[in-house]
Short mmCIF file of N, CA, C and O in Angstrom, two decimals:
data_model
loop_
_atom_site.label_atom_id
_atom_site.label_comp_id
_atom_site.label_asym_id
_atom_site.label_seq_id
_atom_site.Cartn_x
_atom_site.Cartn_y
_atom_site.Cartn_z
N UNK A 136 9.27 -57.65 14.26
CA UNK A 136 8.13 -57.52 13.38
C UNK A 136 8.02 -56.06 12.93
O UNK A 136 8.23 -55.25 13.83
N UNK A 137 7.72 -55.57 11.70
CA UNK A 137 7.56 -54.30 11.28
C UNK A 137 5.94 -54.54 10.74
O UNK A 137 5.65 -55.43 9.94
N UNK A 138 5.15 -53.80 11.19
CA UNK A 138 4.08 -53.17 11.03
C UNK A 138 3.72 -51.97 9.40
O UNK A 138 4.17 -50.87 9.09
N UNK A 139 3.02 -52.62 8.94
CA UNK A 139 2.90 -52.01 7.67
C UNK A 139 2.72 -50.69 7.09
O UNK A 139 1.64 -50.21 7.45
N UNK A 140 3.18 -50.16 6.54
CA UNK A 140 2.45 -48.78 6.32
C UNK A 140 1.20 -48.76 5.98
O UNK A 140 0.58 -47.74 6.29
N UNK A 141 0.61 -49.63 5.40
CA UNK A 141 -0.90 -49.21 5.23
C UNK A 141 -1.75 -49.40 6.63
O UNK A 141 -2.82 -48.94 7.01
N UNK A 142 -0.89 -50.19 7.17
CA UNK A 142 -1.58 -50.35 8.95
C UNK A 142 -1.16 -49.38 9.72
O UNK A 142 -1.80 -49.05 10.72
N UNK A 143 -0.25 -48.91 9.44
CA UNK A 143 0.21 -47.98 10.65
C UNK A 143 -0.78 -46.31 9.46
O UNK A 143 -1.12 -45.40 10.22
N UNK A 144 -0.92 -46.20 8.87
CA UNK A 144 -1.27 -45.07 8.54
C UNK A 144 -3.56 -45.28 8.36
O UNK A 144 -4.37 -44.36 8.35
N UNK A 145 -3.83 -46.68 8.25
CA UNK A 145 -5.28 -46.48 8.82
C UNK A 145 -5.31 -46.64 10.40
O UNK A 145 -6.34 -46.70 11.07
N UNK A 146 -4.23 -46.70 10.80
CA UNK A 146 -5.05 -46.75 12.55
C UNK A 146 -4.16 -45.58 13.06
O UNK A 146 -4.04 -45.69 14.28
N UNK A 147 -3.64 -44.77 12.70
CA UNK A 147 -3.12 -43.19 12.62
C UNK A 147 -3.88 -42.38 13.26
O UNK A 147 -3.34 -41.67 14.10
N UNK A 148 -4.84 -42.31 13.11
CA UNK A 148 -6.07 -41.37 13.81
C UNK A 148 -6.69 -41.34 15.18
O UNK A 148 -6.82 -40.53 16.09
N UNK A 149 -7.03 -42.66 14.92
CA UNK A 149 -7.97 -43.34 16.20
C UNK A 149 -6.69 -43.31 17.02
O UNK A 149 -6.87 -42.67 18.05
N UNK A 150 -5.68 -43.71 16.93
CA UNK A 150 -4.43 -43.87 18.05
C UNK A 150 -4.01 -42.85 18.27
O UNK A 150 -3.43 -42.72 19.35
N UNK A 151 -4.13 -41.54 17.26
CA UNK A 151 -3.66 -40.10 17.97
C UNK A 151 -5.19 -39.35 19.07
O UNK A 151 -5.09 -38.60 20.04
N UNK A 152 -6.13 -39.75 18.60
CA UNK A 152 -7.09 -39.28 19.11
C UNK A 152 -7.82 -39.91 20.45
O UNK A 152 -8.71 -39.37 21.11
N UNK A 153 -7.06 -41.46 20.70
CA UNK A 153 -6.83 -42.11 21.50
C UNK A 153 -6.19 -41.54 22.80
O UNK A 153 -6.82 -41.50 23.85
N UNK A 154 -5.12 -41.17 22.69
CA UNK A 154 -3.75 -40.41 23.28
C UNK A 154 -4.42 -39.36 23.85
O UNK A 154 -4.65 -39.39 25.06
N UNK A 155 -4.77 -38.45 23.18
CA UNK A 155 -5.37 -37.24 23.33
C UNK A 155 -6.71 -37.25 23.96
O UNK A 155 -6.93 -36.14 24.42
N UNK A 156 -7.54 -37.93 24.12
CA UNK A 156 -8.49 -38.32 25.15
C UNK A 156 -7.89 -38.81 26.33
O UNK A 156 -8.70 -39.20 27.17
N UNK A 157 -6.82 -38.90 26.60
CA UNK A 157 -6.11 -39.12 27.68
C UNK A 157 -5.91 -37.82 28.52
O UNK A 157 -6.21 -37.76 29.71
N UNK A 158 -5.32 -36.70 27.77
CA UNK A 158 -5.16 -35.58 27.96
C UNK A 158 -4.20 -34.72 27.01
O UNK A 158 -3.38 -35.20 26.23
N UNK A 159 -4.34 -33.92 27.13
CA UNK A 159 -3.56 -32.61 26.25
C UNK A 159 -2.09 -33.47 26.27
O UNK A 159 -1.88 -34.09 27.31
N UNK A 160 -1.16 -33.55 25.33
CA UNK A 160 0.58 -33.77 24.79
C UNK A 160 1.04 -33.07 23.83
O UNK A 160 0.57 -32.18 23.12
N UNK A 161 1.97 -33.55 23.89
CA UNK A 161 3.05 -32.75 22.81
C UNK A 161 3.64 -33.76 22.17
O UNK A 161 3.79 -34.89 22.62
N UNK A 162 3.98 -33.38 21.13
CA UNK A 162 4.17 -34.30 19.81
C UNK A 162 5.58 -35.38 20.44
O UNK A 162 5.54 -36.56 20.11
N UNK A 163 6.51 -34.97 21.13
CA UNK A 163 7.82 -35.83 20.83
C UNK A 163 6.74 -37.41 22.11
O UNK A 163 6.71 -38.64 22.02
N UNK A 164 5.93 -36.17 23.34
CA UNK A 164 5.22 -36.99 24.40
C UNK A 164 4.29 -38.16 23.50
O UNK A 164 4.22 -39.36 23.79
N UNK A 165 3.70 -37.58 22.52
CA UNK A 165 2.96 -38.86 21.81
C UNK A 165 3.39 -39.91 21.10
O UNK A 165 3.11 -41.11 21.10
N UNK A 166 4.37 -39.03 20.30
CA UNK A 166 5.51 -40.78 19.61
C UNK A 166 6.06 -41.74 20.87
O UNK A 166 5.98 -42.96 20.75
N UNK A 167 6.69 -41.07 22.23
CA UNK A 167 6.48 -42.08 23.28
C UNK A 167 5.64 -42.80 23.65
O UNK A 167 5.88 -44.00 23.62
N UNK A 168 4.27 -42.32 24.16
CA UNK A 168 3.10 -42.54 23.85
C UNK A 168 2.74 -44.22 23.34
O UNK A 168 2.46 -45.24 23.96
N UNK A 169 2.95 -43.82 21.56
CA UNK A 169 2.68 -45.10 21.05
C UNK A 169 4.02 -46.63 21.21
O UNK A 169 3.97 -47.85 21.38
N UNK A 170 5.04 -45.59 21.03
CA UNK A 170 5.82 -47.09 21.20
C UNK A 170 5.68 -47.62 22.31
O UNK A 170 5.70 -48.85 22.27
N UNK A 171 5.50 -47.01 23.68
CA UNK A 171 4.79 -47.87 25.03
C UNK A 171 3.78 -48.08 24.56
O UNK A 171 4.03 -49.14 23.99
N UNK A 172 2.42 -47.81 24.28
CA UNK A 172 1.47 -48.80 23.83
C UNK A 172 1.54 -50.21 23.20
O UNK A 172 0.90 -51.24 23.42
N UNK A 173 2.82 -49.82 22.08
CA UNK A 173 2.77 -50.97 21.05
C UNK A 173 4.45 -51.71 21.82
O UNK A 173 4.90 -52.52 21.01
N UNK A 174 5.04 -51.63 22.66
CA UNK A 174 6.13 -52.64 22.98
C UNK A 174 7.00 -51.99 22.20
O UNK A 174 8.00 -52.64 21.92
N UNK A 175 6.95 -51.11 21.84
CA UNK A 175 8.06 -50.65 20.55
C UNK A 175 8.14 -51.10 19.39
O UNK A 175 9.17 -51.05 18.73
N UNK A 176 6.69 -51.77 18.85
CA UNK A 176 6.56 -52.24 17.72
C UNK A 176 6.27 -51.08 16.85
O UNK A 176 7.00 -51.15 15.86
N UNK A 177 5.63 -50.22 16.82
CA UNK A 177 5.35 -49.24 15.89
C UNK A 177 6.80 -47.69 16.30
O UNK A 177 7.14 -47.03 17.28
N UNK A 178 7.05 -47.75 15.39
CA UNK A 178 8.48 -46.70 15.55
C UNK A 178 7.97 -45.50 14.91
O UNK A 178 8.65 -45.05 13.99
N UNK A 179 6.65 -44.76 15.31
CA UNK A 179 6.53 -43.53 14.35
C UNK A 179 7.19 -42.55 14.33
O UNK A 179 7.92 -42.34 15.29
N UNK A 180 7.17 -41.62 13.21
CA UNK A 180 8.32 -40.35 13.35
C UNK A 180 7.50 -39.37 13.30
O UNK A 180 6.27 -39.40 13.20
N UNK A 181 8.44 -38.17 13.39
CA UNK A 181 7.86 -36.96 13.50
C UNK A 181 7.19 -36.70 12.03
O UNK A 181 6.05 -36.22 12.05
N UNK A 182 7.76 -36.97 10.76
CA UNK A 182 7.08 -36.93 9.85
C UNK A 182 5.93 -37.42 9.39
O UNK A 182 5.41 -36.92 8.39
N UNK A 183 5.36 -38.45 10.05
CA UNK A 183 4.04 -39.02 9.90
C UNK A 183 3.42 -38.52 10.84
O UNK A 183 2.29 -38.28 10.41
N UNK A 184 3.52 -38.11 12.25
CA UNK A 184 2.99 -37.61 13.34
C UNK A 184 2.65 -36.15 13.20
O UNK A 184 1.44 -36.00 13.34
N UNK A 185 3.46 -34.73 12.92
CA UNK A 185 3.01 -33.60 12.84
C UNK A 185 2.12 -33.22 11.43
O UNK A 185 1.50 -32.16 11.38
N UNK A 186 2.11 -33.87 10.67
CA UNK A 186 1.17 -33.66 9.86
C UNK A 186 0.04 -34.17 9.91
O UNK A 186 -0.81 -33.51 9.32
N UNK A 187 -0.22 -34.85 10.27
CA UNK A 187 -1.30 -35.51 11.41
C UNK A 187 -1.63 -35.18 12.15
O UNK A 187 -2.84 -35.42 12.16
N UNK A 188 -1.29 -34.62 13.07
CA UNK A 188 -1.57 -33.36 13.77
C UNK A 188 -2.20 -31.92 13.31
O UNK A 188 -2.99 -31.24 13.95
N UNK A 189 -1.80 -31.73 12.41
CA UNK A 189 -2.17 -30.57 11.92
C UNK A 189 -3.63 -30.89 10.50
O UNK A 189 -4.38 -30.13 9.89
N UNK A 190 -3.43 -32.35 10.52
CA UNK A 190 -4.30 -32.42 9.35
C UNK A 190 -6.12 -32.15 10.77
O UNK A 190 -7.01 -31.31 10.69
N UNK A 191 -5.91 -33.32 11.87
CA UNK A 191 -6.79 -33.14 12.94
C UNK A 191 -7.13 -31.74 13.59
O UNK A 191 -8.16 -31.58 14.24
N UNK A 192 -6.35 -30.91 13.43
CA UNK A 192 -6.29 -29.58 14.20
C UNK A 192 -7.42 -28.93 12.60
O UNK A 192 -8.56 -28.53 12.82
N UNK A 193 -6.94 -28.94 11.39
CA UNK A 193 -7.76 -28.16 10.66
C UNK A 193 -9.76 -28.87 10.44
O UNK A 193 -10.77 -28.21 10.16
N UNK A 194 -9.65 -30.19 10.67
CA UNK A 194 -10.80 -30.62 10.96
C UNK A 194 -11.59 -30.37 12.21
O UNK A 194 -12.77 -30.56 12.50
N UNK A 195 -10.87 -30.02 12.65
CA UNK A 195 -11.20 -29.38 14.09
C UNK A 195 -11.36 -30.45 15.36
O UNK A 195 -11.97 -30.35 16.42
N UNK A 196 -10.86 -31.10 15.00
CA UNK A 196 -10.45 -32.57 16.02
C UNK A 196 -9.61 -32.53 17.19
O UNK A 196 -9.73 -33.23 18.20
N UNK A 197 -8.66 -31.56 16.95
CA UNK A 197 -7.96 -31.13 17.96
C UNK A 197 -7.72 -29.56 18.16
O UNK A 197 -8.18 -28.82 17.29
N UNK A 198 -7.13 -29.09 19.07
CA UNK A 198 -6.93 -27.75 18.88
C UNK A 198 -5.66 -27.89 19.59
O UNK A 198 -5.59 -28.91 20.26
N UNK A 199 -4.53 -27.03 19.62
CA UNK A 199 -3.32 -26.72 19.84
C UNK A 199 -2.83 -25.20 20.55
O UNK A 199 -3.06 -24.08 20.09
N UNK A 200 -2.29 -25.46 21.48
CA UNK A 200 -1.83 -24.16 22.17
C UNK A 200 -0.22 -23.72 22.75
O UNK A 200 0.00 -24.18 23.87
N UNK A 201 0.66 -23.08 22.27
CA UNK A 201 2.14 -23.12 22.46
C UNK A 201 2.00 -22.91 24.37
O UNK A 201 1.39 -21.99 24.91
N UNK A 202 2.56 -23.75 24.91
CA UNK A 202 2.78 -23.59 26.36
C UNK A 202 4.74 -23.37 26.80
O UNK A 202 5.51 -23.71 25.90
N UNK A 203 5.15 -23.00 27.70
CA UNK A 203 6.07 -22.64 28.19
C UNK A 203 6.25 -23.30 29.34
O UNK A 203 5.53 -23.02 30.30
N UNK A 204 7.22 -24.26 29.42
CA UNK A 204 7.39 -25.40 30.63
C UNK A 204 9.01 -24.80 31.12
O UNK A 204 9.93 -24.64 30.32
N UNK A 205 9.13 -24.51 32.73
CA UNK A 205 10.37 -24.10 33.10
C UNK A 205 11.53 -24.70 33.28
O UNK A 205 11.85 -25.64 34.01
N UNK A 206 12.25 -23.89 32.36
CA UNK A 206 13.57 -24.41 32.00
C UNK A 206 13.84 -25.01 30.79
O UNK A 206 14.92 -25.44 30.41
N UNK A 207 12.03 -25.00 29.79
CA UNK A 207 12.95 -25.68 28.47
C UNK A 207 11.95 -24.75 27.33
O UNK A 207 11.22 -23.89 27.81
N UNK A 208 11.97 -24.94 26.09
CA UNK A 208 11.85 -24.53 25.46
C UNK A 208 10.53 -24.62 25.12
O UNK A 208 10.16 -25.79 25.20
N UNK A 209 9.21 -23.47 24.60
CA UNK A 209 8.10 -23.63 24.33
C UNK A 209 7.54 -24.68 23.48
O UNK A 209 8.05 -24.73 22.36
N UNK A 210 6.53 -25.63 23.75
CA UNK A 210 6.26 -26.76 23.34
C UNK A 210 4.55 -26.06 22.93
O UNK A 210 3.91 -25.18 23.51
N UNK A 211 4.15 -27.04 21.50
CA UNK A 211 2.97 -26.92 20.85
C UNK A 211 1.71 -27.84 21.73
O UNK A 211 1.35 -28.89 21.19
N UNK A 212 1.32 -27.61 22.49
CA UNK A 212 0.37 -28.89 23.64
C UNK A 212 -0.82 -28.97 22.08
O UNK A 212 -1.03 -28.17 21.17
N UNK A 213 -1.43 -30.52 22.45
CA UNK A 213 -2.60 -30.15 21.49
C UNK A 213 -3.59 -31.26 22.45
O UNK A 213 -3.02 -31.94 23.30
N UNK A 214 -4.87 -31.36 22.28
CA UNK A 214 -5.98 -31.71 23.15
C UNK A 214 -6.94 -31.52 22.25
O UNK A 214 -6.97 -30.64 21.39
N UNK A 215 -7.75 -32.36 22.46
CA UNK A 215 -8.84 -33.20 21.59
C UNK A 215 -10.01 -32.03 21.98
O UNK A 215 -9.91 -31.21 22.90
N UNK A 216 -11.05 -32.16 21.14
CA UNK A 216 -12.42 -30.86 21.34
C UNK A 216 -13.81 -32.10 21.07
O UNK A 216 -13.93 -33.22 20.57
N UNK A 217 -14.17 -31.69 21.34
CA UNK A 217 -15.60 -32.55 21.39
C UNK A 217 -16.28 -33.04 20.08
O UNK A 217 -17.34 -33.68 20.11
N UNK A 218 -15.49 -32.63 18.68
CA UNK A 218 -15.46 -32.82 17.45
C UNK A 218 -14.91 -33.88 17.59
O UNK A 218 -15.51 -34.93 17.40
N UNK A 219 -13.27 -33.79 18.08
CA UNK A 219 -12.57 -35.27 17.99
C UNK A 219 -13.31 -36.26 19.19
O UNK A 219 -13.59 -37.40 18.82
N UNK A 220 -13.43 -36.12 19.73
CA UNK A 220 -14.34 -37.31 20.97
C UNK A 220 -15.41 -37.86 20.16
O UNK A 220 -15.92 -38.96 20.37
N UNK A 221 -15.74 -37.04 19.19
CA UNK A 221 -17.08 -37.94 18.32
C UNK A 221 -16.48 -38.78 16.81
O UNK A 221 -16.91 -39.67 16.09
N UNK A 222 -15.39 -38.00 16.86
CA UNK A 222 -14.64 -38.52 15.35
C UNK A 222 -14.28 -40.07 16.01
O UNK A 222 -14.52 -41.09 15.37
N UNK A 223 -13.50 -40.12 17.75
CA UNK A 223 -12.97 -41.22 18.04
C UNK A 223 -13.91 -41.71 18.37
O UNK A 223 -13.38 -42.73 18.80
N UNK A 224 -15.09 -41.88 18.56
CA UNK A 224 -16.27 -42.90 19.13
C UNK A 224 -16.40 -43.56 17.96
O UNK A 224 -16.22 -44.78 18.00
N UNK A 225 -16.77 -42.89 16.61
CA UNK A 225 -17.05 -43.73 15.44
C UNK A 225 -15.88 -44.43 15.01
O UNK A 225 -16.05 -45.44 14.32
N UNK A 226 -14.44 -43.99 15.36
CA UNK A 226 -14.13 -44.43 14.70
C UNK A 226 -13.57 -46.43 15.49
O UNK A 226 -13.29 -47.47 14.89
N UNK A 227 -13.66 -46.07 17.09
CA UNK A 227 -13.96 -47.07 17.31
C UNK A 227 -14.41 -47.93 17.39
O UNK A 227 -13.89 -48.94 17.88
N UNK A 228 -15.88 -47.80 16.80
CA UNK A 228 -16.80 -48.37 16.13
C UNK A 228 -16.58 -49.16 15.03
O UNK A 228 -17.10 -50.24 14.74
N UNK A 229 -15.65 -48.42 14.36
CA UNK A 229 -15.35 -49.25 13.10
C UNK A 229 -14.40 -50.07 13.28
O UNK A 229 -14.62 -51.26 13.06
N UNK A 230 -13.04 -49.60 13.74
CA UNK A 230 -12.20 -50.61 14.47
C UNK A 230 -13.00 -51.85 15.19
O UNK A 230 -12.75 -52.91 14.61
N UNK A 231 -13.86 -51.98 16.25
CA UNK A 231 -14.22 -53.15 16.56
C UNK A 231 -15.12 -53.82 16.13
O UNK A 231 -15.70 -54.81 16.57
N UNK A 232 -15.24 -53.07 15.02
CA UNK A 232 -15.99 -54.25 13.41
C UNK A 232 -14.77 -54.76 13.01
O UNK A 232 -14.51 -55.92 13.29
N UNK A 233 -13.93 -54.02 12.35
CA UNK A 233 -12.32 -54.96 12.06
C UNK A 233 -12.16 -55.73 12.53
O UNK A 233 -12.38 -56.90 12.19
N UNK A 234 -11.54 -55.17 13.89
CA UNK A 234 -10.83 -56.45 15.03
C UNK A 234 -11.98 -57.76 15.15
O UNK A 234 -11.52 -58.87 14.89
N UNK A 235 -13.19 -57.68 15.47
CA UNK A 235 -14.06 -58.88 15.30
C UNK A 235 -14.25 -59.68 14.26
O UNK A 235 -14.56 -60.87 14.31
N UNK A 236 -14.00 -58.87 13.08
CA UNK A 236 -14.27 -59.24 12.07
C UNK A 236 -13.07 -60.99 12.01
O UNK A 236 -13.17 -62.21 11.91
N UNK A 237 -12.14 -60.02 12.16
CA UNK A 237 -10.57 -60.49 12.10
C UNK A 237 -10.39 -61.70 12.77
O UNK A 237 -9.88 -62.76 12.42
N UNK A 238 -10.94 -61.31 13.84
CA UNK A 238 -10.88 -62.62 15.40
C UNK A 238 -11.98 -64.36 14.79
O UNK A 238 -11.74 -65.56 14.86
N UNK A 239 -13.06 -63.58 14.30
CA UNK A 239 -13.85 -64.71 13.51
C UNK A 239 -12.70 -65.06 12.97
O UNK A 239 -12.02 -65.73 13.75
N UNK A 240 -12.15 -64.85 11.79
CA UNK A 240 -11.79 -65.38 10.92
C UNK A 240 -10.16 -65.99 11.83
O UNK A 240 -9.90 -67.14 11.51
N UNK A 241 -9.82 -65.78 12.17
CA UNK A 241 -8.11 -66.48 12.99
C UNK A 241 -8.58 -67.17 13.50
O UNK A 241 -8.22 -68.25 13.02
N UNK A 242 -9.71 -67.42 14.77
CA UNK A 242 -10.07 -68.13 15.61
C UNK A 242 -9.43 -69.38 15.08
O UNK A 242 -9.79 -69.88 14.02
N UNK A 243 -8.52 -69.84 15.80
CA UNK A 243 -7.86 -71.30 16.11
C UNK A 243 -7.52 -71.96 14.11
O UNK A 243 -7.29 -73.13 13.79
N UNK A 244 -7.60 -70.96 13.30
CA UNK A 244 -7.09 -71.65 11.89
C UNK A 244 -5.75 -70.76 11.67
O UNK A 244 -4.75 -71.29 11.18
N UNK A 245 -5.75 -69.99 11.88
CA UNK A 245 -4.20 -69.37 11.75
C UNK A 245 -3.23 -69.25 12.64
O UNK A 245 -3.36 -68.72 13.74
N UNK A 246 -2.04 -69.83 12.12
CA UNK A 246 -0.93 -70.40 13.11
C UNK A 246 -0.30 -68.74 13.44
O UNK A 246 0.21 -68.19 12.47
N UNK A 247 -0.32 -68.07 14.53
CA UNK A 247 0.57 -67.06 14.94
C UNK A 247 1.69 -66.86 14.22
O UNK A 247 1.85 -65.86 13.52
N UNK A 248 2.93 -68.25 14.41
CA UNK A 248 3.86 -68.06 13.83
C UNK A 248 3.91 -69.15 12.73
O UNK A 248 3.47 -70.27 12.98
N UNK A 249 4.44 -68.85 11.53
CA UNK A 249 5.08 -69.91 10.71
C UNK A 249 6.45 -70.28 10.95
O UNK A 249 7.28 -69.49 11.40
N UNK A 250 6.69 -71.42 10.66
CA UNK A 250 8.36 -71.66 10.51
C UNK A 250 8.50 -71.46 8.94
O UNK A 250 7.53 -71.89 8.32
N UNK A 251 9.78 -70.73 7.99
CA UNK A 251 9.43 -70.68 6.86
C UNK A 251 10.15 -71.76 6.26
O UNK A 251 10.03 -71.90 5.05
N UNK A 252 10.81 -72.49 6.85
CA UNK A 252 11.63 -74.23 6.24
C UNK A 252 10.78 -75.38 6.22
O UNK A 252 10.95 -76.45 5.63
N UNK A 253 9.22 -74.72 7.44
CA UNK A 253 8.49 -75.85 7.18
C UNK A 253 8.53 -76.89 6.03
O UNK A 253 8.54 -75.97 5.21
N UNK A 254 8.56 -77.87 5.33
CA UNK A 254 8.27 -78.83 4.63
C UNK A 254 8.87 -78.53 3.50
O UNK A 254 8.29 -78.56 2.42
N UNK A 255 10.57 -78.09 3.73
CA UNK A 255 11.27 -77.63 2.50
C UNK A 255 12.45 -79.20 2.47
O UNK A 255 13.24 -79.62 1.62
N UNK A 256 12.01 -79.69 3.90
CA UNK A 256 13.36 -81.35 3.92
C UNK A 256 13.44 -82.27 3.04
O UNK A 256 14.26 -83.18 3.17
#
């Protein structure tokens, strides 16, 4: 299954700010991050991820600090500020208007899977 870009880029936020209420990471640690969340359904890259990062860091959602881990090379840590803890409360808020929204409407009328030969015999 591939996951849409317009889905993977509105739930972009809440899932980085998600992460990061977990505790302080580093960018390659958060694209891991999500594909264990999602089963490896969502494959994000660094190109949708560090600018995203940096778009949250200038809103002041996150803040970022270069750390030095021994034996490898200085990594950008970034960790959520009490701006983003309020950005992610609302925005979970809105998410579980979606998702409910959503669940009404599937409840037991939409088949999970289709077969697509259904009723082509």
């Amino acid at each position: 299954m591939k996951v849409t870009k317009d889905l993977v880029a509105a739930s972009a936020t809440p899932m980085v700010l998600g992460i990061l209420a977990e505790g302080e990471s580093y960018g390659y640690a958060i694209l891991r991050r999500i594909s264990q969340l999602s089963g490896g359904e969502l494959d994000w890259t660094e190109g949708l991820l560090y600018p995203l990062l940096h778009r949250l860091e200038r809103l002041g959602h996150v803040e970022s600090s270069w750390q030095s881990v021994a034996g490898e090379r200085k990594r950008k840590y970034y960790r959520i500020t009490d701006r983003g803890l309020a950005e992610l409360a609302e925005q979970r808020r809105q998410w579980d208007t979606v998702v409910g929204a959503l669940k009404e409407i599937w409840h037991d009328r939409v088949p999970l899977t289709v077969d697509p030969l259904e009723g082509l015999a």
